[in-house]
PDB file of C-alpha atoms and ligand atoms in Angstrom:
ATOM      1  CA  MET A 947     -61.581  47.525  22.036  1.00  0.00           C
ATOM      2  CA  GLU A 948     -58.975  46.956  19.356  1.00  0.00           C
ATOM      3  CA  ILE A 949     -55.761  48.899  19.923  1.00  0.00           C
ATOM      4  CA  LYS A 950     -53.290  48.972  17.005  1.00  0.00           C
ATOM      5  CA  THR A 951     -50.471  50.969  18.632  1.00  0.00           C
ATOM      6  CA  VAL A 952     -49.330  51.457  22.210  1.00  0.00           C
ATOM      7  CA  TRP A 953     -47.254  54.617  22.643  1.00  0.00           C
ATOM      8  CA  ALA A 954     -44.656  55.569  25.226  1.00  0.00           C
ATOM      9  CA  VAL A 955     -44.698  59.381  25.276  1.00  0.00           C
ATOM     10  CA  TYR A 956     -42.565  61.162  27.843  1.00  0.00           C
ATOM     11  CA  PHE A 957     -40.566  64.101  29.126  1.00  0.00           C
ATOM     12  CA  SER A 958     -37.675  62.734  31.150  1.00  0.00           C
ATOM     13  CA  ALA A 959     -34.584  64.797  31.947  1.00  0.00           C
ATOM     14  CA  THR A 960     -32.781  62.235  34.119  1.00  0.00           C
ATOM     15  CA  GLY A 961     -34.336  59.041  32.746  1.00  0.00           C
ATOM     16  CA  THR A 962     -36.600  57.767  35.546  1.00  0.00           C
ATOM     17  CA  THR A 963     -39.845  58.705  33.764  1.00  0.00           C
ATOM     18  CA  GLN A 964     -38.524  57.186  30.531  1.00  0.00           C
ATOM     19  CA  LYS A 965     -37.746  53.899  32.296  1.00  0.00           C
ATOM     20  CA  VAL A 966     -41.242  53.513  33.772  1.00  0.00           C
ATOM     21  CA  VAL A 967     -43.176  54.740  30.735  1.00  0.00           C
ATOM     22  CA  THR A 968     -41.310  52.617  28.173  1.00  0.00           C
ATOM     23  CA  THR A 969     -41.425  49.455  30.315  1.00  0.00           C
ATOM     24  CA  LEU A 970     -45.139  49.919  30.941  1.00  0.00           C
ATOM     25  CA  ALA A 971     -46.035  50.672  27.326  1.00  0.00           C
ATOM     26  CA  GLN A 972     -43.939  47.769  25.985  1.00  0.00           C
ATOM     27  CA  SER A 973     -45.636  45.334  28.320  1.00  0.00           C
ATOM     28  CA  VAL A 974     -49.143  46.558  27.434  1.00  0.00           C
ATOM     29  CA  SER A 975     -48.331  46.386  23.709  1.00  0.00           C
ATOM     30  CA  LYS A 976     -47.206  42.754  24.073  1.00  0.00           C
ATOM     31  CA  SER A 977     -50.360  41.778  25.985  1.00  0.00           C
ATOM     32  CA  LEU A 978     -52.561  43.439  23.373  1.00  0.00           C
ATOM     33  CA  ASN A 979     -50.556  42.200  20.369  1.00  0.00           C
ATOM     34  CA  ALA A 980     -50.224  45.830  19.298  1.00  0.00           C
ATOM     35  CA  ASP A 981     -47.355  47.804  17.743  1.00  0.00           C
ATOM     36  CA  TYR A 982     -45.084  49.761  20.095  1.00  0.00           C
ATOM     37  CA  ARG A 983     -43.845  53.312  19.448  1.00  0.00           C
ATOM     38  CA  GLU A 984     -41.854  55.813  21.486  1.00  0.00           C
ATOM     39  CA  PHE A 985     -41.943  59.609  21.480  1.00  0.00           C
ATOM     40  CA  SER A 986     -39.780  61.805  23.701  1.00  0.00           C
ATOM     41  CA  PHE A 987     -40.609  65.489  24.043  1.00  0.00           C
ATOM     42  CA  ASN A 988     -37.383  66.364  25.846  1.00  0.00           C
ATOM     43  CA  ALA A 989     -35.998  68.450  22.994  1.00  0.00           C
ATOM     44  CA  PRO A 990     -37.333  71.999  22.646  1.00  0.00           C
ATOM     45  CA  ASP A 991     -37.706  71.713  18.844  1.00  0.00           C
ATOM     46  CA  VAL A 992     -39.890  68.619  19.160  1.00  0.00           C
ATOM     47  CA  ARG A 993     -42.346  70.614  21.295  1.00  0.00           C
ATOM     48  CA  LYS A 994     -42.997  73.062  18.447  1.00  0.00           C
ATOM     49  CA  ALA A 995     -45.092  70.562  16.448  1.00  0.00           C
ATOM     50  CA  GLU A 996     -48.501  69.089  17.245  1.00  0.00           C
ATOM     51  CA  LEU A 997     -48.838  65.420  18.182  1.00  0.00           C
ATOM     52  CA  SER A 998     -52.160  63.704  17.452  1.00  0.00           C
ATOM     53  CA  PHE A 999     -53.624  60.305  18.241  1.00  0.00           C
ATOM     54  CA  THR A1000     -56.659  58.249  17.186  1.00  0.00           C
ATOM     55  CA  PRO A1001     -59.102  55.837  18.921  1.00  0.00           C
ATOM     56  CA  GLN A1002     -56.833  52.979  17.798  1.00  0.00           C
ATOM     57  CA  ASP A1003     -54.000  54.249  20.007  1.00  0.00           C
ATOM     58  CA  LEU A1004     -53.294  53.693  23.686  1.00  0.00           C
ATOM     59  CA  VAL A1005     -50.949  56.393  25.005  1.00  0.00           C
ATOM     60  CA  VAL A1006     -48.829  55.998  28.137  1.00  0.00           C
ATOM     61  CA  LEU A1007     -47.821  59.612  28.802  1.00  0.00           C
ATOM     62  CA  GLY A1008     -45.369  60.436  31.576  1.00  0.00           C
ATOM     63  CA  VAL A1009     -43.768  63.482  33.172  1.00  0.00           C
ATOM     64  CA  PRO A1010     -41.845  64.068  36.389  1.00  0.00           C
ATOM     65  CA  VAL A1011     -43.510  65.978  39.235  1.00  0.00           C
ATOM     66  CA  TYR A1012     -41.957  69.432  39.717  1.00  0.00           C
ATOM     67  CA  ALA A1013     -43.129  71.437  42.764  1.00  0.00           C
ATOM     68  CA  GLY A1014     -46.065  69.071  43.252  1.00  0.00           C
ATOM     69  CA  ARG A1015     -47.419  69.580  39.743  1.00  0.00           C
ATOM     70  CA  VAL A1016     -46.802  68.929  36.043  1.00  0.00           C
ATOM     71  CA  PRO A1017     -43.623  70.955  35.251  1.00  0.00           C
ATOM     72  CA  ASN A1018     -45.011  74.426  34.559  1.00  0.00           C
ATOM     73  CA  LEU A1019     -42.898  75.160  31.475  1.00  0.00           C
ATOM     74  CA  ILE A1020     -43.758  71.770  29.926  1.00  0.00           C
ATOM     75  CA  LEU A1021     -47.489  71.968  30.661  1.00  0.00           C
ATOM     76  CA  PRO A1022     -48.298  74.333  27.718  1.00  0.00           C
ATOM     77  CA  TYR A1023     -46.956  71.744  25.255  1.00  0.00           C
ATOM     78  CA  ILE A1024     -49.114  68.950  26.713  1.00  0.00           C
ATOM     79  CA  ARG A1025     -52.156  71.213  26.952  1.00  0.00           C
ATOM     80  CA  ASP A1026     -51.899  72.975  23.607  1.00  0.00           C
ATOM     81  CA  MET A1027     -50.010  70.650  21.267  1.00  0.00           C
ATOM     82  CA  ILE A1028     -51.001  67.062  22.131  1.00  0.00           C
ATOM     83  CA  ARG A1029     -54.394  65.946  20.815  1.00  0.00           C
ATOM     84  CA  GLY A1030     -55.979  62.789  22.224  1.00  0.00           C
ATOM     85  CA  GLY A1031     -58.437  62.215  19.372  1.00  0.00           C
ATOM     86  CA  GLY A1032     -60.303  59.598  21.424  1.00  0.00           C
ATOM     87  CA  ALA A1033     -57.226  57.530  22.336  1.00  0.00           C
ATOM     88  CA  LEU A1034     -57.163  55.506  25.546  1.00  0.00           C
ATOM     89  CA  ALA A1035     -54.522  56.793  27.949  1.00  0.00           C
ATOM     90  CA  VAL A1036     -52.438  55.989  31.006  1.00  0.00           C
ATOM     91  CA  PRO A1037     -51.110  59.151  32.690  1.00  0.00           C
ATOM     92  CA  VAL A1038     -47.914  58.479  34.672  1.00  0.00           C
ATOM     93  CA  VAL A1039     -45.827  60.685  36.962  1.00  0.00           C
ATOM     94  CA  LEU A1040     -42.440  60.133  38.602  1.00  0.00           C
ATOM     95  CA  TYR A1041     -41.669  61.893  41.894  1.00  0.00           C
ATOM     96  CA  GLY A1042     -38.567  62.165  44.035  1.00  0.00           C
ATOM     97  CA  ASN A1043     -39.617  60.468  47.299  1.00  0.00           C
ATOM     98  CA  ARG A1044     -41.270  63.617  48.729  1.00  0.00           C
ATOM     99  CA  ASN A1045     -44.831  63.662  47.328  1.00  0.00           C
ATOM    100  CA  PHE A1046     -46.612  63.781  43.984  1.00  0.00           C
ATOM    101  CA  ASP A1047     -49.230  66.161  45.433  1.00  0.00           C
ATOM    102  CA  ASP A1048     -51.442  67.199  42.481  1.00  0.00           C
ATOM    103  CA  GLY A1049     -49.072  66.196  39.667  1.00  0.00           C
ATOM    104  CA  LEU A1050     -51.016  63.100  38.624  1.00  0.00           C
ATOM    105  CA  ILE A1051     -54.504  64.593  38.841  1.00  0.00           C
ATOM    106  CA  GLU A1052     -53.321  67.637  36.883  1.00  0.00           C
ATOM    107  CA  LEU A1053     -51.881  65.425  34.136  1.00  0.00           C
ATOM    108  CA  ARG A1054     -55.021  63.269  34.070  1.00  0.00           C
ATOM    109  CA  ASN A1055     -57.277  66.338  33.810  1.00  0.00           C
ATOM    110  CA  VAL A1056     -55.250  67.979  31.058  1.00  0.00           C
ATOM    111  CA  MET A1057     -55.245  64.731  29.050  1.00  0.00           C
ATOM    112  CA  ARG A1058     -58.978  64.172  29.609  1.00  0.00           C
ATOM    113  CA  ASP A1059     -59.706  67.726  28.480  1.00  0.00           C
ATOM    114  CA  ASN A1060     -57.582  67.124  25.357  1.00  0.00           C
ATOM    115  CA  GLY A1061     -59.634  64.202  24.072  1.00  0.00           C
ATOM    116  CA  PHE A1062     -57.884  61.294  25.799  1.00  0.00           C
ATOM    117  CA  SER A1063     -59.753  58.683  27.782  1.00  0.00           C
ATOM    118  CA  PRO A1064     -57.577  57.963  30.865  1.00  0.00           C
ATOM    119  CA  ILE A1065     -58.346  54.371  31.936  1.00  0.00           C
ATOM    120  CA  ALA A1066     -55.470  53.735  34.376  1.00  0.00           C
ATOM    121  CA  ALA A1067     -52.689  55.766  35.996  1.00  0.00           C
ATOM    122  CA  GLY A1068     -49.610  55.546  38.182  1.00  0.00           C
ATOM    123  CA  ALA A1069     -47.311  57.620  40.395  1.00  0.00           C
ATOM    124  CA  PHE A1070     -43.865  56.088  40.818  1.00  0.00           C
ATOM    125  CA  VAL A1071     -40.815  57.089  42.821  1.00  0.00           C
ATOM    126  CA  GLY A1072     -37.602  58.039  41.016  1.00  0.00           C
ATOM    127  CA  GLU A1073     -34.279  59.300  42.322  1.00  0.00           C
ATOM    128  CA  HIS A1074     -34.764  62.998  43.056  1.00  0.00           C
ATOM    129  CA  SER A1075     -33.280  65.204  40.344  1.00  0.00           C
ATOM    130  CA  PHE A1076     -31.523  67.392  42.960  1.00  0.00           C
ATOM    131  CA  SER A1077     -29.898  64.519  44.845  1.00  0.00           C
ATOM    132  CA  ARG A1078     -28.002  61.228  44.660  1.00  0.00           C
ATOM    133  CA  ILE A1079     -29.341  59.973  48.013  1.00  0.00           C
ATOM    134  CA  LEU A1080     -33.013  60.995  47.941  1.00  0.00           C
ATOM    135  CA  GLY A1081     -34.895  58.146  46.286  1.00  0.00           C
ATOM    136  CA  ALA A1082     -31.515  56.619  45.341  1.00  0.00           C
ATOM    137  CA  GLY A1083     -31.863  53.666  42.979  1.00  0.00           C
ATOM    138  CA  ARG A1084     -35.593  54.255  42.432  1.00  0.00           C
ATOM    139  CA  PRO A1085     -37.510  53.048  40.550  1.00  0.00           C
ATOM    140  CA  ASP A1086     -36.203  49.751  41.969  1.00  0.00           C
ATOM    141  CA  ALA A1087     -37.346  46.130  41.589  1.00  0.00           C
ATOM    142  CA  ASP A1088     -40.406  46.677  43.822  1.00  0.00           C
ATOM    143  CA  ASP A1089     -41.429  49.751  41.832  1.00  0.00           C
ATOM    144  CA  MET A1090     -40.964  47.868  38.557  1.00  0.00           C
ATOM    145  CA  ALA A1091     -43.115  44.981  39.868  1.00  0.00           C
ATOM    146  CA  LEU A1092     -45.864  47.563  40.380  1.00  0.00           C
ATOM    147  CA  VAL A1093     -45.276  48.848  36.834  1.00  0.00           C
ATOM    148  CA  GLN A1094     -45.916  45.267  35.670  1.00  0.00           C
ATOM    149  CA  GLN A1095     -49.134  45.104  37.751  1.00  0.00           C
ATOM    150  CA  LEU A1096     -50.298  48.344  36.163  1.00  0.00           C
ATOM    151  CA  ALA A1097     -49.469  46.989  32.699  1.00  0.00           C
ATOM    152  CA  ASP A1098     -51.414  43.769  33.335  1.00  0.00           C
ATOM    153  CA  GLY A1099     -54.374  45.660  34.817  1.00  0.00           C
ATOM    154  CA  THR A1100     -54.424  48.099  31.904  1.00  0.00           C
ATOM    155  CA  ALA A1101     -54.340  45.324  29.287  1.00  0.00           C
ATOM    156  CA  ASP A1102     -57.146  43.413  31.068  1.00  0.00           C
ATOM    157  CA  LYS A1103     -59.228  46.579  31.208  1.00  0.00           C
ATOM    158  CA  VAL A1104     -58.756  47.260  27.485  1.00  0.00           C
ATOM    159  CA  LYS A1105     -59.763  43.679  26.583  1.00  0.00           C
ATOM    160  CA  ASP A1106     -63.040  44.131  28.546  1.00  0.00           C
ATOM    161  CA  LEU A1107     -63.937  47.502  27.004  1.00  0.00           C
ATOM    162  CA  THR A1108     -66.407  47.821  24.139  1.00  0.00           C
ATOM    163  CA  GLU A1109     -66.097  51.610  24.066  1.00  0.00           C
ATOM    164  CA  ALA A1110     -64.064  54.316  25.837  1.00  0.00           C
ATOM    165  CA  PRO A1111     -65.424  54.789  29.389  1.00  0.00           C
ATOM    166  CA  ALA A1112     -67.321  58.035  30.093  1.00  0.00           C
ATOM    167  CA  GLN A1113     -65.459  58.640  33.374  1.00  0.00           C
ATOM    168  CA  ALA A1114     -61.697  59.133  33.699  1.00  0.00           C
ATOM    169  CA  VAL A1115     -59.875  56.833  36.150  1.00  0.00           C
ATOM    170  CA  GLU A1116     -59.928  58.076  39.779  1.00  0.00           C
ATOM    171  CA  VAL A1117     -56.514  59.210  41.043  1.00  0.00           C
ATOM    172  CA  GLU A1118     -55.127  60.836  44.194  1.00  0.00           C
ATOM    173  CA  GLY A1119     -54.856  64.615  44.385  1.00  0.00           C
ATOM    174  CA  CYS A1120     -56.960  67.732  44.876  1.00  0.00           C
ATOM    175  CA  ASP A1121     -59.303  69.271  42.355  1.00  0.00           C
ATOM    176  CA  PRO A1122     -59.160  72.282  42.074  1.00  0.00           C
ATOM    177  CA  ILE A1123     -55.398  71.849  41.803  1.00  0.00           C
ATOM    178  CA  ARG A1124     -53.360  73.393  44.642  1.00  0.00           C
ATOM    179  CA  PRO A1125     -50.625  76.018  44.048  1.00  0.00           C
ATOM    180  CA  TYR A1126     -47.053  74.957  43.242  1.00  0.00           C
ATOM    181  CA  TYR A1127     -44.994  73.726  46.219  1.00  0.00           C
ATOM    182  CA  THR A1128     -42.675  76.565  47.313  1.00  0.00           C
ATOM    183  CA  PRO A1129     -39.172  75.876  48.680  1.00  0.00           C
ATOM    184  CA  ARG A1130     -38.782  77.860  51.924  1.00  0.00           C
ATOM    185  CA  ASP A1131     -35.858  79.035  54.045  1.00  0.00           C
ATOM    186  CA  ARG A1132     -35.344  78.405  57.784  1.00  0.00           C
ATOM    187  CA  HIS A1133     -37.686  81.297  58.608  1.00  0.00           C
ATOM    188  CA  GLY A1134     -40.486  79.876  56.455  1.00  0.00           C
ATOM    189  CA  GLU A1135     -40.003  82.513  53.753  1.00  0.00           C
ATOM    190  CA  PRO A1136     -39.851  81.520  50.047  1.00  0.00           C
ATOM    191  CA  ILE A1137     -36.182  80.971  49.124  1.00  0.00           C
ATOM    192  CA  LYS A1138     -34.869  84.106  47.432  1.00  0.00           C
ATOM    193  CA  ASP A1139     -34.152  83.769  43.719  1.00  0.00           C
ATOM    194  CA  PHE A1140     -34.696  79.982  43.731  1.00  0.00           C
ATOM    195  CA  LEU A1141     -36.153  80.118  40.224  1.00  0.00           C
ATOM    196  CA  LYS A1142     -33.068  81.987  38.991  1.00  0.00           C
ATOM    197  CA  ALA A1143     -30.603  79.266  40.124  1.00  0.00           C
ATOM    198  CA  LYS A1144     -28.525  77.841  37.233  1.00  0.00           C
ATOM    199  CA  PRO A1145     -25.777  75.210  37.168  1.00  0.00           C
ATOM    200  CA  VAL A1146     -22.132  76.239  36.941  1.00  0.00           C
ATOM    201  CA  THR A1147     -19.281  74.431  35.162  1.00  0.00           C
ATOM    202  CA  ASP A1148     -15.923  73.362  36.596  1.00  0.00           C
ATOM    203  CA  PRO A1149     -13.420  74.427  33.876  1.00  0.00           C
ATOM    204  CA  ASP A1150     -10.818  71.923  35.146  1.00  0.00           C
ATOM    205  CA  LYS A1151     -13.199  68.993  34.571  1.00  0.00           C
ATOM    206  CA  CYS A1152     -15.142  70.081  31.457  1.00  0.00           C
ATOM    207  CA  VAL A1153     -13.787  68.624  28.189  1.00  0.00           C
ATOM    208  CA  LYS A1154     -16.145  70.728  26.037  1.00  0.00           C
ATOM    209  CA  CYS A1155     -17.880  67.672  24.539  1.00  0.00           C
ATOM    210  CA  GLY A1156     -21.129  69.682  24.189  1.00  0.00           C
ATOM    211  CA  LEU A1157     -23.360  66.884  25.527  1.00  0.00           C
ATOM    212  CA  CYS A1158     -24.980  69.118  28.155  1.00  0.00           C
ATOM    213  CA  ALA A1159     -25.963  71.691  25.523  1.00  0.00           C
ATOM    214  CA  ARG A1160     -27.473  68.955  23.339  1.00  0.00           C
ATOM    215  CA  LEU A1161     -29.401  67.463  26.284  1.00  0.00           C
ATOM    216  CA  CYS A1162     -30.758  70.617  27.928  1.00  0.00           C
ATOM    217  CA  PRO A1163     -34.554  70.390  27.431  1.00  0.00           C
ATOM    218  CA  MET A1164     -34.819  74.173  27.464  1.00  0.00           C
ATOM    219  CA  GLY A1165     -32.040  74.660  24.877  1.00  0.00           C
ATOM    220  CA  SER A1166     -30.534  77.027  27.439  1.00  0.00           C
ATOM    221  CA  ILE A1167     -26.839  76.031  27.387  1.00  0.00           C
ATOM    222  CA  ASP A1168     -24.694  77.913  24.857  1.00  0.00           C
ATOM    223  CA  PRO A1169     -23.038  75.188  22.696  1.00  0.00           C
ATOM    224  CA  ASP A1170     -20.080  77.508  22.020  1.00  0.00           C
ATOM    225  CA  ASP A1171     -19.495  78.166  25.726  1.00  0.00           C
ATOM    226  CA  VAL A1172     -21.209  75.545  27.880  1.00  0.00           C
ATOM    227  CA  SER A1173     -20.485  77.515  31.058  1.00  0.00           C
ATOM    228  CA  ASN A1174     -23.001  80.074  29.794  1.00  0.00           C
ATOM    229  CA  VAL A1175     -26.662  79.300  30.577  1.00  0.00           C
ATOM    230  CA  VAL A1176     -28.333  81.758  28.258  1.00  0.00           C
ATOM    231  CA  GLY A1177     -31.999  80.835  28.723  1.00  0.00           C
ATOM    232  CA  LYS A1178     -34.354  79.596  31.422  1.00  0.00           C
ATOM    233  CA  CYS A1179     -33.182  76.780  33.700  1.00  0.00           C
ATOM    234  CA  ILE A1180     -35.885  74.466  35.084  1.00  0.00           C
ATOM    235  CA  LYS A1181     -33.295  72.722  37.313  1.00  0.00           C
ATOM    236  CA  CYS A1182     -34.097  69.377  35.660  1.00  0.00           C
ATOM    237  CA  CYS A1183     -30.472  68.308  36.360  1.00  0.00           C
ATOM    238  CA  ALA A1184     -30.001  66.551  32.994  1.00  0.00           C
ATOM    239  CA  CYS A1185     -26.723  68.445  32.548  1.00  0.00           C
ATOM    240  CA  VAL A1186     -25.599  67.751  36.134  1.00  0.00           C
ATOM    241  CA  LYS A1187     -26.365  64.035  36.160  1.00  0.00           C
ATOM    242  CA  LYS A1188     -25.412  63.219  32.570  1.00  0.00           C
ATOM    243  CA  CYS A1189     -22.139  65.147  32.229  1.00  0.00           C
ATOM    244  CA  PRO A1190     -19.569  62.352  31.745  1.00  0.00           C
ATOM    245  CA  LYS A1191     -16.941  64.358  33.650  1.00  0.00           C
ATOM    246  CA  GLY A1192     -19.055  65.478  36.606  1.00  0.00           C
ATOM    247  CA  ALA A1193     -18.293  69.067  35.657  1.00  0.00           C
ATOM    248  CA  LYS A1194     -21.761  70.585  36.220  1.00  0.00           C
ATOM    249  CA  TYR A1195     -23.081  71.506  39.649  1.00  0.00           C
ATOM    250  CA  PHE A1196     -25.211  74.038  41.491  1.00  0.00           C
ATOM    251  CA  ASP A1197     -23.525  76.490  43.852  1.00  0.00           C
ATOM    252  CA  HIS A1198     -26.616  78.660  44.457  1.00  0.00           C
ATOM    253  CA  GLU A1199     -27.024  79.051  48.225  1.00  0.00           C
ATOM    254  CA  GLY A1200     -30.830  78.786  48.250  1.00  0.00           C
ATOM    255  CA  TYR A1201     -30.809  75.754  45.922  1.00  0.00           C
ATOM    256  CA  LEU A1202     -28.265  73.942  48.131  1.00  0.00           C
ATOM    257  CA  TYR A1203     -30.260  74.793  51.277  1.00  0.00           C
ATOM    258  CA  HIS A1204     -33.399  73.292  49.684  1.00  0.00           C
ATOM    259  CA  GLN A1205     -31.538  70.203  48.458  1.00  0.00           C
ATOM    260  CA  HIS A1206     -30.130  69.480  51.926  1.00  0.00           C
ATOM    261  CA  GLU A1207     -33.476  70.161  53.611  1.00  0.00           C
ATOM    262  CA  LEU A1208     -35.204  67.687  51.288  1.00  0.00           C
ATOM    263  CA  GLU A1209     -32.499  65.104  51.960  1.00  0.00           C
ATOM    264  CA  ASP A1210     -32.747  65.627  55.744  1.00  0.00           C
ATOM    265  CA  GLN A1211     -36.526  65.312  55.710  1.00  0.00           C
ATOM    266  CA  TYR A1212     -37.155  62.601  53.146  1.00  0.00           C
ATOM    267  CA  ALA A1213     -34.041  60.535  52.365  1.00  0.00           C
ATOM    268  CA  GLY A1214     -34.524  58.366  55.463  1.00  0.00           C
ATOM    269  CA  ARG A1215     -37.989  57.128  54.540  1.00  0.00           C
ATOM    270  CA  ARG A1216     -39.408  55.168  51.632  1.00  0.00           C
ATOM    271  CA  ALA A1217     -42.310  56.762  49.777  1.00  0.00           C
ATOM    272  CA  GLU A1218     -44.368  54.180  47.912  1.00  0.00           C
ATOM    273  CA  SER A1219     -45.292  54.074  44.253  1.00  0.00           C
ATOM    274  CA  LYS A1220     -49.041  53.841  43.589  1.00  0.00           C
ATOM    275  CA  ILE A1221     -51.222  52.573  40.767  1.00  0.00           C
ATOM    276  CA  PHE A1222     -54.812  53.451  39.898  1.00  0.00           C
ATOM    277  CA  LEU A1223     -57.058  51.114  37.885  1.00  0.00           C
TER     278      LEU A1223
HETATM  279  C1  FMN B1555     -37.680  71.550  39.709  1.00  0.00           C
HETATM  280  C2  FMN B1555     -37.993  70.213  40.310  1.00  0.00           C
HETATM  281  C3  FMN B1555     -39.021  70.091  41.231  1.00  0.00           C
HETATM  282  C4  FMN B1555     -39.314  68.844  41.805  1.00  0.00           C
HETATM  283  N1  FMN B1555     -40.364  68.754  42.678  1.00  0.00           N
HETATM  284  C5  FMN B1555     -40.661  67.556  43.248  1.00  0.00           C
HETATM  285  C6  FMN B1555     -41.754  67.443  44.163  1.00  0.00           C
HETATM  286  O1  FMN B1555     -42.533  68.367  44.374  1.00  0.00           O
HETATM  287  N2  FMN B1555     -41.939  66.244  44.789  1.00  0.00           N
HETATM  288  C7  FMN B1555     -41.119  65.170  44.574  1.00  0.00           C
HETATM  289  O2  FMN B1555     -41.297  64.150  45.236  1.00  0.00           O
HETATM  290  N3  FMN B1555     -40.115  65.237  43.648  1.00  0.00           N
HETATM  291  C8  FMN B1555     -39.880  66.394  42.980  1.00  0.00           C
HETATM  292  N4  FMN B1555     -38.868  66.473  42.051  1.00  0.00           N
HETATM  293  C9  FMN B1555     -38.118  65.253  41.705  1.00  0.00           C
HETATM  294  C10 FMN B1555     -38.561  64.597  40.383  1.00  0.00           C
HETATM  295  O3  FMN B1555     -39.959  64.534  40.310  1.00  0.00           O
HETATM  296  C11 FMN B1555     -37.999  63.165  40.307  1.00  0.00           C
HETATM  297  O4  FMN B1555     -36.629  63.174  40.553  1.00  0.00           O
HETATM  298  C12 FMN B1555     -38.271  62.475  38.972  1.00  0.00           C
HETATM  299  O5  FMN B1555     -37.934  61.105  39.137  1.00  0.00           O
HETATM  300  C13 FMN B1555     -37.440  63.055  37.838  1.00  0.00           C
HETATM  301  O6  FMN B1555     -37.850  62.487  36.618  1.00  0.00           O
HETATM  302  P1  FMN B1555     -36.851  62.274  35.363  1.00  0.00           P
HETATM  303  O7  FMN B1555     -35.784  61.308  35.817  1.00  0.00           O
HETATM  304  O8  FMN B1555     -37.717  61.667  34.320  1.00  0.00           O
HETATM  305  O9  FMN B1555     -36.305  63.605  34.999  1.00  0.00           O
HETATM  306  C14 FMN B1555     -38.560  67.701  41.451  1.00  0.00           C
HETATM  307  C15 FMN B1555     -37.528  67.830  40.505  1.00  0.00           C
HETATM  308  C16 FMN B1555     -37.251  69.060  39.936  1.00  0.00           C
HETATM  309  C17 FMN B1555     -36.180  69.156  38.893  1.00  0.00           C
HETATM  310  S1  SF4 B1556     -21.300  67.534  29.281  1.00  0.00           S
HETATM  311 FE1  SF4 B1556     -19.785  68.072  30.870  1.00  0.00          FE
HETATM  312  S2  SF4 B1556     -17.818  67.798  29.875  1.00  0.00           S
HETATM  313 FE2  SF4 B1556     -19.336  67.874  28.225  1.00  0.00          FE
HETATM  314  S3  SF4 B1556     -19.407  70.064  27.645  1.00  0.00           S
HETATM  315 FE3  SF4 B1556     -20.983  69.767  29.211  1.00  0.00          FE
HETATM  316  S4  SF4 B1556     -19.983  70.287  31.153  1.00  0.00           S
HETATM  317 FE4  SF4 B1556     -18.355  69.958  29.636  1.00  0.00          FE
HETATM  318  S1  SF4 B1557     -29.261  74.138  32.335  1.00  0.00           S
HETATM  319 FE1  SF4 B1557     -31.004  73.828  33.695  1.00  0.00          FE
HETATM  320  S2  SF4 B1557     -32.674  73.234  32.303  1.00  0.00           S
HETATM  321 FE2  SF4 B1557     -30.745  72.966  31.160  1.00  0.00          FE
HETATM  322  S3  SF4 B1557     -30.165  70.812  31.487  1.00  0.00           S
HETATM  323 FE3  SF4 B1557     -29.128  72.018  33.074  1.00  0.00          FE
HETATM  324  S4  SF4 B1557     -30.517  71.949  34.849  1.00  0.00           S
HETATM  325 FE4  SF4 B1557     -31.736  71.331  33.020  1.00  0.00          FE
END
């Protein structure tokens, strides 16, 4: 099949998804002698407009795994606003060294149902949004070697295709999709008010540069008073990890309990990235 443009399309609050998706798409575009284009849907305004593709496109589309699934507040944009139009696709998820559960199969299914033809896929490990030690430094050189393998395998597959395959690529996960992973306290009960946790700002460190307000993918930080989180917080940690002064942090008891539990359980082991061709 002749592909004219290979796209890197992603939501990536702390940059790990962006790194994998752009590297993968660039490599496939080179192998296929196709144009390369990037599209980030981090910004809330960008998600108000439709995005459409054609059979001459190959779309590498990536999101992080949140609670074992496609982030629930980002899913409506992918489901309702992105049109595959017969494009070939490579769904990609990044996960924070715990598990990608049903994140990849959910993304694959939504894309398939939207007129994409998913021919390859990958789940890669990235540093966990909540932590500096869980999945630290991931995706690393070994992960990126696997990204290259996926790029080579995808390009070879495209060169052999005469038409879009009838079946979507097989990936790991359960179908029907399982419920969202629920953070629990030491008694096994769902952590109280976890969804309501928001970052706070250290006034002694903040220099009021406004970067966090510009970066927040929910548009939830008041640009006139960045200590005020006026809208929903998905705990993506863009503001925490990208503040140049280290002024943003979470002090919510349940959030901190969950962060430390994840670190205790998963920081000492290496989860592997996986590709599907
Ligand atoms: C709200 C939330 C939920 C998450 N849930 C999971 C999870 O279920 N499993 C996992 O391994 N990582 C989980 N993560 C970690 C992210 O998937 C991981 O850090 C990813 O690399 C972040 O991508 P980004 O750098 O593109 O933002 C979660 C992160 C957030 C913010
Ligand atoms: S990015 Fe950091 S320093 Fe800049 S306004 Fe936000 S909290 Fe303050
Ligand atoms: S306020 Fe919440 S949603 Fe906005 S950047 Fe910070 S962690 Fe992400």
